[in-house]
Structures are given as structure tokens and as C-alpha cells.
mmCIF file of C-alpha atoms in Angstrom:
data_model
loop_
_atom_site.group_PDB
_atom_site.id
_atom_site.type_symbol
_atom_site.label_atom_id
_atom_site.label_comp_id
_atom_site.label_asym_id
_atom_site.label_seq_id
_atom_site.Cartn_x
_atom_site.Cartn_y
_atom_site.Cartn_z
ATOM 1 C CA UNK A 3 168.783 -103.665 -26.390
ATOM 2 C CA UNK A 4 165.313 -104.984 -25.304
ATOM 3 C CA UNK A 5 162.164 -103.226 -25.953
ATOM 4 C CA UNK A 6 160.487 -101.915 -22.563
ATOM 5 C CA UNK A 7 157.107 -103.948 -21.490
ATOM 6 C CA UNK A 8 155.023 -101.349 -22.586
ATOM 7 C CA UNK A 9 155.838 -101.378 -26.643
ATOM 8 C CA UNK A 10 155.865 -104.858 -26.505
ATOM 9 C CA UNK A 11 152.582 -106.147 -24.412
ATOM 10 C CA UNK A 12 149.555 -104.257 -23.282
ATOM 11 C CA UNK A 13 148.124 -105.564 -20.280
ATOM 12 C CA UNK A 14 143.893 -105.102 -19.204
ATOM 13 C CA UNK A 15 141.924 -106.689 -16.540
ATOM 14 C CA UNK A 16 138.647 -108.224 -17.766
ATOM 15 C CA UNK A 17 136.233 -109.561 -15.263
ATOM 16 C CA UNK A 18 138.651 -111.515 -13.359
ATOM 17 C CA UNK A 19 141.118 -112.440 -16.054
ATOM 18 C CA UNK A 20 144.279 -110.362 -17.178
ATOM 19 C CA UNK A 21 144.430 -110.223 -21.144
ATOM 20 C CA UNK A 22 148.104 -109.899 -21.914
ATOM 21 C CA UNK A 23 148.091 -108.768 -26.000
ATOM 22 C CA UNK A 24 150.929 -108.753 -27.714
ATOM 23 C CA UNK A 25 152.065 -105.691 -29.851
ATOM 24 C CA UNK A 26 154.546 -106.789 -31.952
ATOM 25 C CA UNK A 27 154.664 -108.663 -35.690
ATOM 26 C CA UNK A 28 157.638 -111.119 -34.122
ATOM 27 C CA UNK A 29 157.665 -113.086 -31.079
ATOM 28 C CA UNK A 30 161.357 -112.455 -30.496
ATOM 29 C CA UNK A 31 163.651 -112.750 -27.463
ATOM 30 C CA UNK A 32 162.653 -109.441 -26.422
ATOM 31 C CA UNK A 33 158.443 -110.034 -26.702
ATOM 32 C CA UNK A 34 159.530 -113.744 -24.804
ATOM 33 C CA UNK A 35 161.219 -111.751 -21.641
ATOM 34 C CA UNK A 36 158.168 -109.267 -21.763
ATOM 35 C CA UNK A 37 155.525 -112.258 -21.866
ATOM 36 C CA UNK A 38 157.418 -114.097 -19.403
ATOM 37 C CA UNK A 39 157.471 -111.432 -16.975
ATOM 38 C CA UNK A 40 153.559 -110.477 -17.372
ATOM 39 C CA UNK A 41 153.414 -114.541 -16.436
ATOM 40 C CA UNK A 42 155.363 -114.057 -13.556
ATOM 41 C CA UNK A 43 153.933 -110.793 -12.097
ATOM 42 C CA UNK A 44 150.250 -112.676 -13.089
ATOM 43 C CA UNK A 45 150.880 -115.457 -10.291
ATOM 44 C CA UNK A 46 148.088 -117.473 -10.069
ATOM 45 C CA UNK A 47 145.429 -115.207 -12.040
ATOM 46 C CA UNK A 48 143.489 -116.508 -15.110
ATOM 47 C CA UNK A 49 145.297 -115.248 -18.358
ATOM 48 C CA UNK A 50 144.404 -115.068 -21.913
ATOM 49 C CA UNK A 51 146.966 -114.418 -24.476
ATOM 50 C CA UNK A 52 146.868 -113.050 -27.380
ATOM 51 C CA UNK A 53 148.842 -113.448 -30.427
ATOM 52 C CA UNK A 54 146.435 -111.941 -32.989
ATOM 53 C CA UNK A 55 149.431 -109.595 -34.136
ATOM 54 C CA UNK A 56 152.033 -111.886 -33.987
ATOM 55 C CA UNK A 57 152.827 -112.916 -37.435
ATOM 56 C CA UNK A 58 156.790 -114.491 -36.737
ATOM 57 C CA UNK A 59 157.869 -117.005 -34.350
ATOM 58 C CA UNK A 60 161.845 -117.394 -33.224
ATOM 59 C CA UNK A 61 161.952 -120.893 -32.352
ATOM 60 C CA UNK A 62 164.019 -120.463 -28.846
ATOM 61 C CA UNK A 63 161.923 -117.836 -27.627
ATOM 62 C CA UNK A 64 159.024 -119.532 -28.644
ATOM 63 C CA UNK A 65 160.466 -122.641 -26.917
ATOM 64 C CA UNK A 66 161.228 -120.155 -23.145
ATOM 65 C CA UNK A 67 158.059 -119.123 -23.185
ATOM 66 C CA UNK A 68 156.236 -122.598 -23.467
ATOM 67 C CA UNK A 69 158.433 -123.369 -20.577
ATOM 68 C CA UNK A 70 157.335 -120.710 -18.115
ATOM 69 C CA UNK A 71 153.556 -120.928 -19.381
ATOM 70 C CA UNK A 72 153.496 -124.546 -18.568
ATOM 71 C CA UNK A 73 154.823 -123.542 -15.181
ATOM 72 C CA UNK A 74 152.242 -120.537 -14.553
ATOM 73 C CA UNK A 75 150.243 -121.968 -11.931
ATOM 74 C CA UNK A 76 146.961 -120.112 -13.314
ATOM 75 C CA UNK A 77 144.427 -120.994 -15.543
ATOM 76 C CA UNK A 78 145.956 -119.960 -19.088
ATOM 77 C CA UNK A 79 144.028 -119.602 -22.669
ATOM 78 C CA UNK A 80 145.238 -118.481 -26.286
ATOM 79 C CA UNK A 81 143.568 -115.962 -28.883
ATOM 80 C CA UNK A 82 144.923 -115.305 -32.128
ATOM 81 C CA UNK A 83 147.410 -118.135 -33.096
ATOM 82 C CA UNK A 84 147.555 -119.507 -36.275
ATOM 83 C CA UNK A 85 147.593 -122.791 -37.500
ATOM 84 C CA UNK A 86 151.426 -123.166 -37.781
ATOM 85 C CA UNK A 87 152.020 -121.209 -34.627
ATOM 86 C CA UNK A 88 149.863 -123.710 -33.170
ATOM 87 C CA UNK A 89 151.748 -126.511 -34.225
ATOM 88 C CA UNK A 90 155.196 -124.685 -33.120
ATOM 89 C CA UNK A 91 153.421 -124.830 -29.510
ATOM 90 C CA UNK A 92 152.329 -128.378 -29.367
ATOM 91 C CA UNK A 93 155.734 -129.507 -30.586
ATOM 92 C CA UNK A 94 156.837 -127.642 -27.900
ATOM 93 C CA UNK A 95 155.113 -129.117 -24.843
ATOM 94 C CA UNK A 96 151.979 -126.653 -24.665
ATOM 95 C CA UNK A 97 148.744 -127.499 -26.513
ATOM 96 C CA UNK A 98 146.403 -124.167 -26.714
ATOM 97 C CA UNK A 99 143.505 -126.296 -26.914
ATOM 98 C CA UNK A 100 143.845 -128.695 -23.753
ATOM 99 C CA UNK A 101 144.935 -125.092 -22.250
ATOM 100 C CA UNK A 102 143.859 -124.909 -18.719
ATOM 101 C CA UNK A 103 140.656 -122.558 -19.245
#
């Protein structure tokens, strides 16, 4: 059973940009669907990410959600990732630091 949205990501609006922060220690399927919906429902608005909590990465939902945030038609930025979780993401297709800011 999925987590809802709420346990999972809190959302805030900062001076234009939405800050989607992750809640959870694992970036499982569940956190992927919630992070790919906050994309979605985000449209075209500047988003920052952040991972600062996130200690585990599953490899597929890491992989779904590279896909949708290199289709998010918005600015995007990361916060919070470390080193090997940045690695996981450029292997992946999406390079936090040539992130659209």
C-alpha cells in the first residue's frame, strides 16, 4: 500500500519557487509516485528538491523519477544529494549540476 503525499513530501512556496522536501530515509516506489506527482501538479513552476533526508536509493524508482524530471518543463534544482546519489542521477540521464536553475 502506498504512503499518502503528505507523509512522504512536504510541499512550500518560496518566492516564486515550490520546494518539494522529501520526508522519508528511502526513495522508494512509493516517495517516486509522490515526487512524480508534485512534478506533475508543479507544471511549469521553478522547483527545488530536496533530498537532505533521503539516505537510500531503489534503483527503478530512482530511474522513473529521472524520467519525469527531465520531462518537467520548469526550471528544476537539487538540495541535499550526496555524492553517490549524485552519481546514481547522472548515470541516469539527469545531472543536478547542469540542472536547469
Amino acid at each position: 500500500m502506498e504512503k499518502p503525499m503528505a507523509d512522504t513530501i512536504r510541499t512550500e512556496r518560496r518566492d516564486g519557487i515550490v520546494l518539494l522536501r522529501l520526508r522519508c530515509q528511502t526513495f522508494d516506489a512509493s516517495a517516486a509516485a509522490s515526487l512524480i506527482e508534485a512534478l506533475r501538479r508543479s507544471e511549469r513552476l521553478p522547483l527545488l528538491v530536496d533530498f537532505s533526508a533521503v539516505r537510500d536509493f531503489d534503483d527503478h524508482s530512482v530511474a522513473r523519477f529521472c524520467a519525469a524530471a527531465r520531462a518537467h518543463a520548469g526550471p528544476i534544482r537539487f538540495h541535499g544529494l550526496r555524492e553517490h546519489q549524485v552519481r546514481m542521477l547522472r548515470y541516469l540521464g539527469l545531472d543536478p549540476a547542469r540542472a536547469r536553475a
